PDB file of C-alpha atoms in Angstrom:
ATOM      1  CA  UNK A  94     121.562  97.158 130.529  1.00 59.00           C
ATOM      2  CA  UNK A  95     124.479  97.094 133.056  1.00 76.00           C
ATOM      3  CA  UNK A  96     125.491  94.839 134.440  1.00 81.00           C
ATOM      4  CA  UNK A  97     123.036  92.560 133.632  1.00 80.00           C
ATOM      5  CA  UNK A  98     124.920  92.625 130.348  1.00 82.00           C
ATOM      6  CA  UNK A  99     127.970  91.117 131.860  1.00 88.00           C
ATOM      7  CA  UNK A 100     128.600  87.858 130.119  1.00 86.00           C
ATOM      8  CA  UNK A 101     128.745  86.042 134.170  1.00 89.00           C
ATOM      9  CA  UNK A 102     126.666  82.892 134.844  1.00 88.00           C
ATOM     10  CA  UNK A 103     125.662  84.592 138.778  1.00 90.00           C
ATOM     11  CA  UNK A 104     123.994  87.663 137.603  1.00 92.00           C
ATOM     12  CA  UNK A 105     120.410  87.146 137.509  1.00 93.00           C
ATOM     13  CA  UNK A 106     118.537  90.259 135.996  1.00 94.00           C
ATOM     14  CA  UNK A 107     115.022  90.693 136.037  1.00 96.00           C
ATOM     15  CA  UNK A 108     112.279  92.213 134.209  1.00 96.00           C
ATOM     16  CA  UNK A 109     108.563  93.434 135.766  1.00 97.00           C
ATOM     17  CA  UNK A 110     104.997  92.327 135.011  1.00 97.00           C
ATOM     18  CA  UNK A 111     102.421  93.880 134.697  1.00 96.00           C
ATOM     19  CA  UNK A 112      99.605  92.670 137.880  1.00 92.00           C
ATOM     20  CA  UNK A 113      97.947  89.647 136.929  1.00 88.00           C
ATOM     21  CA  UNK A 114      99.516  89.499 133.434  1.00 88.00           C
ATOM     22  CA  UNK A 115     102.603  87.851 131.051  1.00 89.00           C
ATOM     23  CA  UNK A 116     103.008  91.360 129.987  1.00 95.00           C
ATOM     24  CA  UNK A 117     106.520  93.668 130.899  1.00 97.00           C
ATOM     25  CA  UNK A 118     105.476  96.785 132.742  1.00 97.00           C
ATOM     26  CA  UNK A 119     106.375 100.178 130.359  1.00 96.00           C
ATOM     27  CA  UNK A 120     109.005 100.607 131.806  1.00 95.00           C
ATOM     28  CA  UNK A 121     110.558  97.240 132.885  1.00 95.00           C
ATOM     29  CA  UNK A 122     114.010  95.687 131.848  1.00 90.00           C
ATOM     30  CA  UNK A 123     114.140  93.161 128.507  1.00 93.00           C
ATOM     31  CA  UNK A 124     116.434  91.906 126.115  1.00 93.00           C
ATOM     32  CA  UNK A 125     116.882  88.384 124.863  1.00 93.00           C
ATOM     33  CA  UNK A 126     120.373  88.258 125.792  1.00 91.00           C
ATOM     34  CA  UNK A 127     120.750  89.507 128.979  1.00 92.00           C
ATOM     35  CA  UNK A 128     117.458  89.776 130.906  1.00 94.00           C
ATOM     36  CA  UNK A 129     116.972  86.286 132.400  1.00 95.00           C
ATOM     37  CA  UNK A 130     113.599  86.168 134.468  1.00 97.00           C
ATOM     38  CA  UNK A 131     110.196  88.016 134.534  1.00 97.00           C
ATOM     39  CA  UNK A 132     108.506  88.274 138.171  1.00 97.00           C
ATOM     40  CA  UNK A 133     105.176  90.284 139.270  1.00 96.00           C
ATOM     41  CA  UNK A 134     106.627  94.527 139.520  1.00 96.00           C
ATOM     42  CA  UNK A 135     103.142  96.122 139.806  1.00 96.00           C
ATOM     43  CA  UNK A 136     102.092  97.470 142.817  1.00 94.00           C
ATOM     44  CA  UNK A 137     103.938  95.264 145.506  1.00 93.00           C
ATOM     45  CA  UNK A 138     103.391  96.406 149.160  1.00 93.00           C
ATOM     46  CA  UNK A 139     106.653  97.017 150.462  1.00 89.00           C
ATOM     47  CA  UNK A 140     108.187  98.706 153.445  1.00 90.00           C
ATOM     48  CA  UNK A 141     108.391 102.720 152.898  1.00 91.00           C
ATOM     49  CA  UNK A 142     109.578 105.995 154.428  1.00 94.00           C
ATOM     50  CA  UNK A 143     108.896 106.625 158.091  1.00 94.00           C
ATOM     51  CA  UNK A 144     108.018 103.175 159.177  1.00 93.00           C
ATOM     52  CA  UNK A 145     105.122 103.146 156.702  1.00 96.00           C
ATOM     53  CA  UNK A 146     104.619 100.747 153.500  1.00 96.00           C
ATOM     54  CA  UNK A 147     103.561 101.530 150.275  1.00 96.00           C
ATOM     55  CA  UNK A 148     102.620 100.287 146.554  1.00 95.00           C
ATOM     56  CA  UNK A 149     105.908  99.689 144.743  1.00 93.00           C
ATOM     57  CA  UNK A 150     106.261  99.203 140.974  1.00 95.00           C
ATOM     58  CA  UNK A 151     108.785  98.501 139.006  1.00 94.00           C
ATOM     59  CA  UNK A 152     112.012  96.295 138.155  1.00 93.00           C
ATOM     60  CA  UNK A 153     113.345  96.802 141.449  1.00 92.00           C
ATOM     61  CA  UNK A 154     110.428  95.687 143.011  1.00 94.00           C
ATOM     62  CA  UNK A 155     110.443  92.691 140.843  1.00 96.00           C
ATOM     63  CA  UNK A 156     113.962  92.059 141.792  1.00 95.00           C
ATOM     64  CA  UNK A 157     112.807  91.711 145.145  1.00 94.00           C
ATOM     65  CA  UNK A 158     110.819  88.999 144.651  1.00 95.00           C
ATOM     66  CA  UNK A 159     113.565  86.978 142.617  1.00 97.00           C
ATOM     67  CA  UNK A 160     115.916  87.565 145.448  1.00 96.00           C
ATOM     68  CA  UNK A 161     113.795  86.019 148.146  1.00 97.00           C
ATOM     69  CA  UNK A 162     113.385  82.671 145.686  1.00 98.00           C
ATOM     70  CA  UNK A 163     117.383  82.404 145.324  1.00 98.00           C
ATOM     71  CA  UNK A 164     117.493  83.078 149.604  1.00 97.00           C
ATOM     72  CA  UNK A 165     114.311  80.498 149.664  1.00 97.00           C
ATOM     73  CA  UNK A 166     116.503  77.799 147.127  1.00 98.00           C
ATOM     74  CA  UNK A 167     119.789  78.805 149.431  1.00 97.00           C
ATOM     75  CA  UNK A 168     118.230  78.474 152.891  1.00 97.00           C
ATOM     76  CA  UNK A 169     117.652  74.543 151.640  1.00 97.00           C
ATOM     77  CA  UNK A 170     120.582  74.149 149.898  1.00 97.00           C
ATOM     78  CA  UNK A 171     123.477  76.492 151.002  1.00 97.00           C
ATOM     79  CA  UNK A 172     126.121  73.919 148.599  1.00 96.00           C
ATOM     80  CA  UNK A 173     124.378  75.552 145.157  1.00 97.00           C
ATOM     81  CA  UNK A 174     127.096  77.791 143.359  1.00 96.00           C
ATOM     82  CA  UNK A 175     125.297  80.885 142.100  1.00 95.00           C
ATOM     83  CA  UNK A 176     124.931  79.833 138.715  1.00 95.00           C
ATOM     84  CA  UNK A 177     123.253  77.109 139.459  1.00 96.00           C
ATOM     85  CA  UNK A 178     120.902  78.832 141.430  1.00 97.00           C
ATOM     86  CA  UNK A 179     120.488  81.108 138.372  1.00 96.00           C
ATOM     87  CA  UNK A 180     120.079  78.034 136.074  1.00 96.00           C
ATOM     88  CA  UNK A 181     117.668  76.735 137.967  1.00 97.00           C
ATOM     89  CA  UNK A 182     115.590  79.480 138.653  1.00 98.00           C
ATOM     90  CA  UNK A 183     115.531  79.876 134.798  1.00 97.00           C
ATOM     91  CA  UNK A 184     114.763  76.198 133.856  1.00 97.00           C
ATOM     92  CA  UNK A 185     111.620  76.417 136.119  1.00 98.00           C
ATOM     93  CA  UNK A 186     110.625  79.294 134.629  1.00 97.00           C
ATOM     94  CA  UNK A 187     106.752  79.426 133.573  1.00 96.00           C
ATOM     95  CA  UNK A 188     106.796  80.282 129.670  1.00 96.00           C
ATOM     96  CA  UNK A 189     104.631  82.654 128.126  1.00 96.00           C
ATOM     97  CA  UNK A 190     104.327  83.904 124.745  1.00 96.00           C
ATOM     98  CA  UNK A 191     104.253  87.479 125.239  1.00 95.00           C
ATOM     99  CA  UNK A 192     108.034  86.575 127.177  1.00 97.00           C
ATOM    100  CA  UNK A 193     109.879  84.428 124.387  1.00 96.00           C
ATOM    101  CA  UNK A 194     112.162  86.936 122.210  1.00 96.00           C
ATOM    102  CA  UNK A 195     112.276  89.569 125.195  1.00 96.00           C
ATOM    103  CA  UNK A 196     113.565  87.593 128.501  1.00 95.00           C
ATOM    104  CA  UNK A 197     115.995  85.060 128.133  1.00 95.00           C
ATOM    105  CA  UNK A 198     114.326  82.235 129.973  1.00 96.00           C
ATOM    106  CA  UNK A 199     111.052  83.289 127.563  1.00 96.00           C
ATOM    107  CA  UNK A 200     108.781  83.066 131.587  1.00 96.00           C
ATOM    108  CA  UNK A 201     108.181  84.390 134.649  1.00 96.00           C
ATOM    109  CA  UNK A 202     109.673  83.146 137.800  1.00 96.00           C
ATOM    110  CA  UNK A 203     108.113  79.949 139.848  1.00 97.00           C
ATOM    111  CA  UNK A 204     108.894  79.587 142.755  1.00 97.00           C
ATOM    112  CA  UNK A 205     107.679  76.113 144.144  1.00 97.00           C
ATOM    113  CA  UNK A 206     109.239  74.932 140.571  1.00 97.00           C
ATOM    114  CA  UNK A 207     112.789  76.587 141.345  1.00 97.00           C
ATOM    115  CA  UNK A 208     112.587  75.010 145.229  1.00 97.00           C
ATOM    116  CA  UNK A 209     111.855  71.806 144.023  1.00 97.00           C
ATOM    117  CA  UNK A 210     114.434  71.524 141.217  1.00 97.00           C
ATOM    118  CA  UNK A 211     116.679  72.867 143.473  1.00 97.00           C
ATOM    119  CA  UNK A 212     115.889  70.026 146.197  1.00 97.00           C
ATOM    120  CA  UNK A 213     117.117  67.521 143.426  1.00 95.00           C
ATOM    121  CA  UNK A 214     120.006  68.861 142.203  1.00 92.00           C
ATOM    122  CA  UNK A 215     123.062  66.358 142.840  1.00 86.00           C
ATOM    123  CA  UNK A 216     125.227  67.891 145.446  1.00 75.00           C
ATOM    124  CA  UNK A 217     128.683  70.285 143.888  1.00 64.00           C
ATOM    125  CA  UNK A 218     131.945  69.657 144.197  1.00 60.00           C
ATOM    126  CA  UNK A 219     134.403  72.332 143.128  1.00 49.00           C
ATOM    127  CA  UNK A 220     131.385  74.467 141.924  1.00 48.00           C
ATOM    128  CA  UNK A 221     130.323  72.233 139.368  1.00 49.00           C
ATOM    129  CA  UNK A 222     127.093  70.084 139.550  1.00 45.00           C
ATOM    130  CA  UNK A 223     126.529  66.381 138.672  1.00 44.00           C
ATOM    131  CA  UNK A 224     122.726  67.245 137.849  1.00 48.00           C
ATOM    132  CA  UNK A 225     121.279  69.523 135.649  1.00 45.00           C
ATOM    133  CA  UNK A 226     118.194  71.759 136.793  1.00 49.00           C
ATOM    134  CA  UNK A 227     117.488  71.926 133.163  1.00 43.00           C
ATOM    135  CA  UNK A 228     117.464  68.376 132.077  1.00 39.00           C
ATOM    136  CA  UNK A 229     114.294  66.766 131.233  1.00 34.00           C
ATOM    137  CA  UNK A 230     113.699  65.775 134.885  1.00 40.00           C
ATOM    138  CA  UNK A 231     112.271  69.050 135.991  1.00 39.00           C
ATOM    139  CA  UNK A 232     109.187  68.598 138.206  1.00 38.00           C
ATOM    140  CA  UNK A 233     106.007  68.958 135.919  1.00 39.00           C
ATOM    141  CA  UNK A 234     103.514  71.157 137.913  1.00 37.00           C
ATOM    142  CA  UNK A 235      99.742  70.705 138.399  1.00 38.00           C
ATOM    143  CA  UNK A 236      98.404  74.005 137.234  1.00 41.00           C
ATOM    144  CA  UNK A 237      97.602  75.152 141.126  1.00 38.00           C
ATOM    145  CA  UNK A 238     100.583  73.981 142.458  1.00 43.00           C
ATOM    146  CA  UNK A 239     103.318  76.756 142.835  1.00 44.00           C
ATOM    147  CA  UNK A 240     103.668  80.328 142.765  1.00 46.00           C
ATOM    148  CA  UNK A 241     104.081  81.197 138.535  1.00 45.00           C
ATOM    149  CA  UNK A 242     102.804  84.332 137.945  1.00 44.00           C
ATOM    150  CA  UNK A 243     101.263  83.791 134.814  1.00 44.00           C
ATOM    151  CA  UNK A 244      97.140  83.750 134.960  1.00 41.00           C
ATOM    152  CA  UNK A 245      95.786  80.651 133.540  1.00 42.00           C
TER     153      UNK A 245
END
């Protein structure tokens, strides 16, 4: 899977899930070394041809959905280097099961979870940070709170 493959800390590849389920679509992205996240890539309405929108599915749609939590976790803290955005995002992930051996992080993405590790995150200096999102620190959720798209 290129470039997701690359060995660089600010690629963040994603694989698709199944609606309502911890389960890769068919035809999603995985592998334990280079796929980082799972997010929801079943029939998301999306904009479409001729000013229409549409069902999308897929890894790409998926994507999508990553990409707006790293613009969320930059429009509150523009300092973040990439990888730490990455990092974070995969440190909040919400394990599952059916994930661990196929996506590196082993979850799907969550997004209150990624926002609010972010938030305390000691501020960079020459792209390095003086807090880990990963440390034992990260926020422990209420099982309502947040947006992990894993079913109870």
């Amino acid at each position: 899977v290129f470039p997701a493959a690359y060995p660089l800390g600010n690629i963040l590849s994603v694989g698709g899930l199944k609606a309502g389920a911890a389960e890769l679509l068919d035809e999603s992205n995985f592998g334990p070394d280079t796929v980082k996240i799972a997010a929801n890539g079943d029939a998301l309405v999306g904009p479409y041809l001729s000013h229409s929108y549409a069902a999308l599915t897929g890894t790409s749609a998926a994507a999508a959905l990553v990409s707006g939590v790293a613009a969320l976790i930059y429009s509150q803290r523009p300092d973040l280097s990439p990888k730490t955005v990455v990092d974070t995002i995969m440190a909040t992930s919400s394990p599952s099961d059916s994930l661990a051996g196929l996506i590196v992080s082993g979850g799907a993405i969550n997004a209150y979870a990624s926002l609010e590790a972010a938030l305390s995150v000691e501020t960079e200096s020459a792209g390095e940070t003086s807090g880990s999102p990963a440390s034992p620190e990260t926020p422990s959720l209420p099982s309502s709170g947040g947006c992990s798209l894993i079913p109870e």
